[in-house]
mmCIF file of C-alpha atoms and ligand atoms in Angstrom:
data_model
loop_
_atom_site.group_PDB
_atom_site.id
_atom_site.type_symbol
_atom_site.label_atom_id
_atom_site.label_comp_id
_atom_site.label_asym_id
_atom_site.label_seq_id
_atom_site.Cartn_x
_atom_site.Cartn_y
_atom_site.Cartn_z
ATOM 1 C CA UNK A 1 24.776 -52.424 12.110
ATOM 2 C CA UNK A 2 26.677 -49.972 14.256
ATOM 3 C CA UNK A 3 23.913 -47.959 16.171
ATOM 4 C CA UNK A 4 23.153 -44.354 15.104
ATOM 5 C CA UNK A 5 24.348 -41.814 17.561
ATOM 6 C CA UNK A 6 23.750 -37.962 17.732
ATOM 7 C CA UNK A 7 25.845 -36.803 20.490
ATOM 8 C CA UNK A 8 26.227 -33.012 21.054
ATOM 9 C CA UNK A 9 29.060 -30.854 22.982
ATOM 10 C CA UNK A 10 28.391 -28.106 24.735
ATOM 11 C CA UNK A 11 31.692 -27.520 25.284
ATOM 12 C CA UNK A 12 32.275 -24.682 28.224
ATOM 13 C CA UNK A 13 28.730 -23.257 27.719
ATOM 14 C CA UNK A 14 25.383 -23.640 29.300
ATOM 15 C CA UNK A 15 24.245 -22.865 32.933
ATOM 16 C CA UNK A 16 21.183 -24.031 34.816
ATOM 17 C CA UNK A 17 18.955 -21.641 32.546
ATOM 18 C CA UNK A 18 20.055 -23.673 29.320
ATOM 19 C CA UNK A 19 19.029 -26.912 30.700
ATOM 20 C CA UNK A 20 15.299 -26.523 29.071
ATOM 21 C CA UNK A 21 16.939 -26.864 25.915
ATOM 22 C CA UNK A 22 17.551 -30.746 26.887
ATOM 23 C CA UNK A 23 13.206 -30.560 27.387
ATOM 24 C CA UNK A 24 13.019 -28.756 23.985
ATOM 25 C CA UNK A 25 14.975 -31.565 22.576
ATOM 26 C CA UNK A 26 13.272 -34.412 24.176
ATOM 27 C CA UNK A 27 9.860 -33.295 22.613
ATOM 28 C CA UNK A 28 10.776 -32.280 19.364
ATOM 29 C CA UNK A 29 13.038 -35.826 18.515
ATOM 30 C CA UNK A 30 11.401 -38.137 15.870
ATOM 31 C CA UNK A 31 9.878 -41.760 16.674
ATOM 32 C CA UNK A 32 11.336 -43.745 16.204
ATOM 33 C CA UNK A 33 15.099 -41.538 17.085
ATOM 34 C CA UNK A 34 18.447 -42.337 17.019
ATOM 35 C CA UNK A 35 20.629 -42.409 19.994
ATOM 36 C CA UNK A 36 20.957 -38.860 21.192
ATOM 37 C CA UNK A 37 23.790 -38.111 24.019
ATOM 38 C CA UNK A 38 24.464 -34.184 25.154
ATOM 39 C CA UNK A 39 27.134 -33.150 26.733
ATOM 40 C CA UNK A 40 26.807 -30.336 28.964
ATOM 41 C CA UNK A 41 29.738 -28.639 31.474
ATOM 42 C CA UNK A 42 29.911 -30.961 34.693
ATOM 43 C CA UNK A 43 28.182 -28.789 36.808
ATOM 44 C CA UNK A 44 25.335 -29.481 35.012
ATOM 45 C CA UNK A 45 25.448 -33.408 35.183
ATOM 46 C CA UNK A 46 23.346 -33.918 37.677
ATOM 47 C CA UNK A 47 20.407 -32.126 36.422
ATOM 48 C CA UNK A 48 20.751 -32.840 32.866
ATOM 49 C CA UNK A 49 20.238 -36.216 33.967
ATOM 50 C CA UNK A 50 17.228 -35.788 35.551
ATOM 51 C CA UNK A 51 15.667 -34.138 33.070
ATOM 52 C CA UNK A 52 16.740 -36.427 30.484
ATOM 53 C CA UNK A 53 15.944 -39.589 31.757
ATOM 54 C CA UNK A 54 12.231 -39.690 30.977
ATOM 55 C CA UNK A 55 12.895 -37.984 27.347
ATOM 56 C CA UNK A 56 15.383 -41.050 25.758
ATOM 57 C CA UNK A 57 18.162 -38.732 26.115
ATOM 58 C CA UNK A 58 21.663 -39.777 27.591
ATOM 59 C CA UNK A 59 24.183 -37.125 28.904
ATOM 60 C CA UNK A 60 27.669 -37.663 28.884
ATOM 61 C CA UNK A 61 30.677 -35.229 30.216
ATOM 62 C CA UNK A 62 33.249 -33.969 28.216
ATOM 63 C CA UNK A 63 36.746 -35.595 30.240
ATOM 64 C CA UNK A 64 37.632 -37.241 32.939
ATOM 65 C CA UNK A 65 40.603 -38.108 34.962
ATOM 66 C CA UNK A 66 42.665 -41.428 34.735
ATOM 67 C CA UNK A 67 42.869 -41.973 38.400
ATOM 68 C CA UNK A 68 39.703 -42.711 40.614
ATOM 69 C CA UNK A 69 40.269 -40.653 43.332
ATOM 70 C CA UNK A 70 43.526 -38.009 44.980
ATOM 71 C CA UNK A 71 45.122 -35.011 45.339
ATOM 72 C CA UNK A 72 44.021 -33.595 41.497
ATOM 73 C CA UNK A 73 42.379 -30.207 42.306
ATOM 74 C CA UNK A 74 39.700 -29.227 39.736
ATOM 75 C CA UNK A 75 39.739 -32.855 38.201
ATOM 76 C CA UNK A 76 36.772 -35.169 38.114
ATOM 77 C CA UNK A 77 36.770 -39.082 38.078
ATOM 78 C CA UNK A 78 35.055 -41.584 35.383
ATOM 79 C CA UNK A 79 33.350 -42.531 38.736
ATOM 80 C CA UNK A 80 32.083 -39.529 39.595
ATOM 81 C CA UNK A 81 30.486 -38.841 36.273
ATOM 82 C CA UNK A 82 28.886 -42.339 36.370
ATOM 83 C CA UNK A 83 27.419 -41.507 40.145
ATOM 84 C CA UNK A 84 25.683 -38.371 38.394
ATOM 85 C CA UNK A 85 23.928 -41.004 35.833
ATOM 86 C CA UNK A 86 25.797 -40.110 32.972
ATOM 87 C CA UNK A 87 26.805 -42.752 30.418
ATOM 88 C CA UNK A 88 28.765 -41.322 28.266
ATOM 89 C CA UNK A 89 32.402 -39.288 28.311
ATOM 90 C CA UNK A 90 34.244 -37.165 25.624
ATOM 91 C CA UNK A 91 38.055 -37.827 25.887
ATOM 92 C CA UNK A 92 41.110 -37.023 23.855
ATOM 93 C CA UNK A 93 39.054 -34.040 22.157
ATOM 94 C CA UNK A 94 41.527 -31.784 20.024
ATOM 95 C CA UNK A 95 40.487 -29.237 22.180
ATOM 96 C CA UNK A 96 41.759 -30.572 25.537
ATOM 97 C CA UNK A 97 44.817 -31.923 23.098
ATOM 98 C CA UNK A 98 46.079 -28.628 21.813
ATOM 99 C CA UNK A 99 45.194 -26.537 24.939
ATOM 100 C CA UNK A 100 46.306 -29.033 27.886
ATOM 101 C CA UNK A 101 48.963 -30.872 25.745
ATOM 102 C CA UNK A 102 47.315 -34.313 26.481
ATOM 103 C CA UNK A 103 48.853 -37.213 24.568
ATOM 104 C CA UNK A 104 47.980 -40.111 23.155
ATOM 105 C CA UNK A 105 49.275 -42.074 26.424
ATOM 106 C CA UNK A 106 47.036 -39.566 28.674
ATOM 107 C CA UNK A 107 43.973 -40.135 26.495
ATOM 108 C CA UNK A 108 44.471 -44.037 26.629
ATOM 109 C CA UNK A 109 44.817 -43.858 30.326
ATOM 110 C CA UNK A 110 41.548 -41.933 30.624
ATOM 111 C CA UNK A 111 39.607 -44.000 28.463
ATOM 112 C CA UNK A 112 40.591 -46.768 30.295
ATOM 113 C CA UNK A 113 39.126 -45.178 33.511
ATOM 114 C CA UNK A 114 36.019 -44.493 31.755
ATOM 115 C CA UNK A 115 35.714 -47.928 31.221
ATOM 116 C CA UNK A 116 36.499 -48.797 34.562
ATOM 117 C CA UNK A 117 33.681 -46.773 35.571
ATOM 118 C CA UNK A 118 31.104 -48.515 33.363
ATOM 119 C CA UNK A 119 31.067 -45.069 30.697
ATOM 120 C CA UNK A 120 31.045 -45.332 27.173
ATOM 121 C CA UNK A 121 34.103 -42.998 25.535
ATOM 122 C CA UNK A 122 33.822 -40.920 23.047
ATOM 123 C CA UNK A 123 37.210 -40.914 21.452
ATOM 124 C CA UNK A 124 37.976 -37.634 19.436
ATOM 125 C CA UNK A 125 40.638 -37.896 16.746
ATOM 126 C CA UNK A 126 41.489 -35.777 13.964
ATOM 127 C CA UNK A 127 43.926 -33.744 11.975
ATOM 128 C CA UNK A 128 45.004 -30.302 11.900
ATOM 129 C CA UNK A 129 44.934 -27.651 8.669
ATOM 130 C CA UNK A 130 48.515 -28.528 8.511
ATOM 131 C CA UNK A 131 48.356 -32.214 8.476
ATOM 132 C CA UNK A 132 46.020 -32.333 5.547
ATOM 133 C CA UNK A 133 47.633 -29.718 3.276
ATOM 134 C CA UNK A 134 51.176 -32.096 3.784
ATOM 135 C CA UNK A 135 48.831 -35.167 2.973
ATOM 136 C CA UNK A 136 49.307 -36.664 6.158
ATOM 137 C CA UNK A 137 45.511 -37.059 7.607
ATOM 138 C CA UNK A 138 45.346 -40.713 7.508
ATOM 139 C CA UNK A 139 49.104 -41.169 9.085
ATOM 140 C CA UNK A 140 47.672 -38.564 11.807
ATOM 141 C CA UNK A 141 44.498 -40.683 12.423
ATOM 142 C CA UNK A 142 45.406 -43.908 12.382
ATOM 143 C CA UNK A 143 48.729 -43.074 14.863
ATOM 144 C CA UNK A 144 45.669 -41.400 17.257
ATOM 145 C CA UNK A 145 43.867 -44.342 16.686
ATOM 146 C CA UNK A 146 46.394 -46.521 17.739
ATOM 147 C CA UNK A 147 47.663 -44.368 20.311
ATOM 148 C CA UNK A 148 44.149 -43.741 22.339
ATOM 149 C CA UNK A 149 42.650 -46.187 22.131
ATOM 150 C CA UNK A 150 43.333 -49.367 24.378
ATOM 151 C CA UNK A 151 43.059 -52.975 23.522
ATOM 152 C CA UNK A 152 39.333 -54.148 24.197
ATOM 153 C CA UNK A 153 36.681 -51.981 22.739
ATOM 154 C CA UNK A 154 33.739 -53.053 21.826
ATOM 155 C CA UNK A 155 30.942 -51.136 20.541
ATOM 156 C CA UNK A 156 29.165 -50.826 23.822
ATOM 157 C CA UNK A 157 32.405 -49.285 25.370
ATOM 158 C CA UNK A 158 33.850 -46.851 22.927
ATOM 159 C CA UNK A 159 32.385 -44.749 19.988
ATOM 160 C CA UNK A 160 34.744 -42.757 17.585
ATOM 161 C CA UNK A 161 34.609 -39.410 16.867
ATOM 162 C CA UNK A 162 36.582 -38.108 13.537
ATOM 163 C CA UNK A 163 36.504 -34.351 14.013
ATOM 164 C CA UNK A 164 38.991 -32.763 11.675
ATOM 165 C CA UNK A 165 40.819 -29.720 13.817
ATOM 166 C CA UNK A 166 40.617 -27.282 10.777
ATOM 167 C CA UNK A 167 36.263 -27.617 10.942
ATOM 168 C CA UNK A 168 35.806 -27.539 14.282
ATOM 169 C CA UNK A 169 33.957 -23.534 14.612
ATOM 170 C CA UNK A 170 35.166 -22.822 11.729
ATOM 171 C CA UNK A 171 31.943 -23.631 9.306
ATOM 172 C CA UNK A 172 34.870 -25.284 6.784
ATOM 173 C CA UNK A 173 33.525 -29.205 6.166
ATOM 174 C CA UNK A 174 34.951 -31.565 4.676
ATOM 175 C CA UNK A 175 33.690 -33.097 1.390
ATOM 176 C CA UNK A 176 31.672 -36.203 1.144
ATOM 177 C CA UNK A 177 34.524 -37.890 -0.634
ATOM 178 C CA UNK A 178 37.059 -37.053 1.913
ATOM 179 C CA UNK A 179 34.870 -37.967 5.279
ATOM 180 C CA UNK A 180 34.396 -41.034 3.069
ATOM 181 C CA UNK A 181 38.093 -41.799 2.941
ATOM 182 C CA UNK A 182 38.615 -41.166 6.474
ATOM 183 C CA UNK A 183 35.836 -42.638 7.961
ATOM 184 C CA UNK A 184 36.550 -46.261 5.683
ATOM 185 C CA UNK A 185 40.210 -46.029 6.985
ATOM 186 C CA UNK A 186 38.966 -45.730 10.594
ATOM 187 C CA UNK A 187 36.213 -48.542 9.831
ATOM 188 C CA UNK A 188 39.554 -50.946 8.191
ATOM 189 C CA UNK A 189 41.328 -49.842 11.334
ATOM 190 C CA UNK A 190 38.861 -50.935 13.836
ATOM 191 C CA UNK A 191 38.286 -54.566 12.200
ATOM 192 C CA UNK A 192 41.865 -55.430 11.619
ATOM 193 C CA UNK A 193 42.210 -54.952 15.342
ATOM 194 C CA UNK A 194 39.493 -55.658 16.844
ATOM 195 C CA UNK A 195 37.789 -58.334 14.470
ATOM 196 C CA UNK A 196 34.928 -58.098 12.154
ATOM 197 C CA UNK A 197 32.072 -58.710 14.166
ATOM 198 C CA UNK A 198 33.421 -55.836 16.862
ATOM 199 C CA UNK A 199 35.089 -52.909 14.585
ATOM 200 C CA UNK A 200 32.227 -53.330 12.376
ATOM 201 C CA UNK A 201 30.000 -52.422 14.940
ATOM 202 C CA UNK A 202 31.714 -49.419 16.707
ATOM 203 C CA UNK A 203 29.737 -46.568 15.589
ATOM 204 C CA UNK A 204 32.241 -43.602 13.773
ATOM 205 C CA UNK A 205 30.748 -40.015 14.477
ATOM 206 C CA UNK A 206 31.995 -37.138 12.311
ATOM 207 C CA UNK A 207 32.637 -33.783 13.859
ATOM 208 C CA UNK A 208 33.026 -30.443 12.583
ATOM 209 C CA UNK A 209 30.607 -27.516 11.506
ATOM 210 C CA UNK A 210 27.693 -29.925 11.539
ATOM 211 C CA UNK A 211 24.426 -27.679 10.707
ATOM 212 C CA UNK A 212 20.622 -28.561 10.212
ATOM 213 C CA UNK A 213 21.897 -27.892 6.239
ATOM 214 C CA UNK A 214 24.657 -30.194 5.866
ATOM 215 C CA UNK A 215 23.801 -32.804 8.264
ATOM 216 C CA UNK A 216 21.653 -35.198 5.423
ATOM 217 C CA UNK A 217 24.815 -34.984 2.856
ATOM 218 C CA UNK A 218 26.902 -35.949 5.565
ATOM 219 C CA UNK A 219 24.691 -38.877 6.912
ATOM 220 C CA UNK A 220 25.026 -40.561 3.248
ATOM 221 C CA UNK A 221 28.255 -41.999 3.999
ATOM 222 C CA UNK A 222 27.884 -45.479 4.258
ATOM 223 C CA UNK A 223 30.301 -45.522 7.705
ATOM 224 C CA UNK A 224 29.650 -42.154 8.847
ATOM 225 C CA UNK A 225 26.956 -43.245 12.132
ATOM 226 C CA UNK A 226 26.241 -40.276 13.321
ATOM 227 C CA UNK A 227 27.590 -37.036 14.366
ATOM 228 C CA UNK A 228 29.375 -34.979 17.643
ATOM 229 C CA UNK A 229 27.766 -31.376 16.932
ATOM 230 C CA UNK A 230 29.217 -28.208 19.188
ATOM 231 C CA UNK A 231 27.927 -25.003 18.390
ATOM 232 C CA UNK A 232 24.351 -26.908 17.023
ATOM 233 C CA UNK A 233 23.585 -28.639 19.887
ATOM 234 C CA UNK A 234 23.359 -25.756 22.086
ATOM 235 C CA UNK A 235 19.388 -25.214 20.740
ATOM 236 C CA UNK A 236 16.540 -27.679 20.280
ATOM 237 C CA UNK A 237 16.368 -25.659 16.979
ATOM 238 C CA UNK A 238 19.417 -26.208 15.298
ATOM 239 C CA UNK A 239 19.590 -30.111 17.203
ATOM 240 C CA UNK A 240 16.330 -31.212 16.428
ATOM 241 C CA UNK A 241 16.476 -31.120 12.491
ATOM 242 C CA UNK A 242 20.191 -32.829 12.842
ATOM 243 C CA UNK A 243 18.927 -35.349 14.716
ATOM 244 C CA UNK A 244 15.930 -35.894 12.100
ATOM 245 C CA UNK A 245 18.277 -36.437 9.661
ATOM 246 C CA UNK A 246 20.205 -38.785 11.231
ATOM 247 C CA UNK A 247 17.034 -41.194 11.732
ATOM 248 C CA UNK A 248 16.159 -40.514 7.924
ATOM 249 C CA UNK A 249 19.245 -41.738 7.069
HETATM 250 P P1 13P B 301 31.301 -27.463 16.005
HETATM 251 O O1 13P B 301 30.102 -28.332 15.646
HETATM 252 O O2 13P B 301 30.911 -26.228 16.738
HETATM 253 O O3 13P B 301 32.175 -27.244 14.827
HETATM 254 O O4 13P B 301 32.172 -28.308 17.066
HETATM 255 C C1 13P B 301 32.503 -29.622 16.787
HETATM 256 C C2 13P B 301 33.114 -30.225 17.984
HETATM 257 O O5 13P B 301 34.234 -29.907 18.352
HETATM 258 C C3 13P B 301 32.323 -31.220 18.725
HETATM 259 O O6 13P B 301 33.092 -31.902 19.665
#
């Protein structure tokens, strides 16, 4: 069974004074909880980690470079996220896509270095408005998939994130029948590849307006293992209940 994951993205928000929302979070998960990875702005790494490390939470960044070290002003390494005890990296998010044209090739590169650096990737894919009214969402997702990902993940190494563009802030989700379709096409994907035993066992996130009041209908998909939450992930309050219904599930 592919391990149950809540990860959360605080995407450029938080400072030092949002950090006791990683304590909130700690004390409020169930027992026995899923996985539970946040994802806070860089500067935060450090201490996120410290704080997290007694409460069976895991922080993670939100991208990294492809090279290890250079001349890349503003950049950070895969190695320099793993020397903050982070264990976890967001890559090829449709974010960093759209708004710093990465590619497929870029996002490949990068998870590689994440690798490299002992992280587990999250790898975002997912289709635009556009791409889904023309009734090309699993053409878009499976060339992403192809694309981004390199030859060699395993389920320790890589976790996949299905975040359509078009419910991403946007409180628009998906239904159950189509994160269904989407999330079995990634699932096919990953085995024909990879082989049963590993693509069976990469966990699939979905992504996209994920509230305390959709999360359980969500978590009924058979191969949906979790969930990468923005906007709720930024409280304990709106978190906490997510999470919950991820381990009920
Ligand atoms: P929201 O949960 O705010 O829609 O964001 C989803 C997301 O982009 C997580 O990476």
């Amino acid at each position: 069974m592919p391990l149950k994951i809540a990860a959360g993205n605080w995407k450029m928000n938080g400072t030092a004074a949002s950090l006791g929302e990683i304590s909130a979070l700690g004390a409020a998960l169930p027992d026995p909880a899923p996985a539970v990875v946040i994802c806070p702005p860089a500067p935060l790494l450090f201490r996120a980690h410290e704080i997290a490390g007694p409460l069976r939470i895991t922080i993670g960044a939100q991208d990294c470079h492809n090279d290890t070290e250079g001349a890349y002003t503003g950049d950070i390494s895969a190695e320099m996220i793993a020397d903050t005890g982070a264990t976890h990296v967001i890559l090829g998010h449709s974010e960093r896509r759209e708004a710093y044209a990465e590619t497929n090739d870029d996002v490949r590169d990068k998870i590689r270095a994440a690798w490299n650096a002992g992280l587990t990737a999250i790898l975002c894919i997912g289709e635009s408005g556009e791409d889904r009214a023309a009734n090309n969402t699993l053409d878009i997702i499976g060339g992403q998939l192809a694309g981004s990902l390199p030859n060699g993940a395993t389920a320790a190494s890589t976790l996949v994130a299905y975040e359509p563009i078009w419910a991403i802030g946007t409180g628009k989700v998906p239904t159950l029948e189509e994160i269904i379709e989407v999330h079995d096409f990634i699932r096919d994907r990953l085995t024909q590849r990879f082989g049963v035993e590993t693509g069976s066992e990469i966990s699939l996130l979905y992504g996209g307006s994920v509230k305390p009041d959709n999360a359980e209908t969500i978590f009924r998909a058979e191969n949906v293992d979790g969930a990468l939450v923005g906007g709720a992930s930024l409280r304990a309050t709106d978190f906490a209940p997510i999470i919950a219904a991820l381990a009920r599930s």
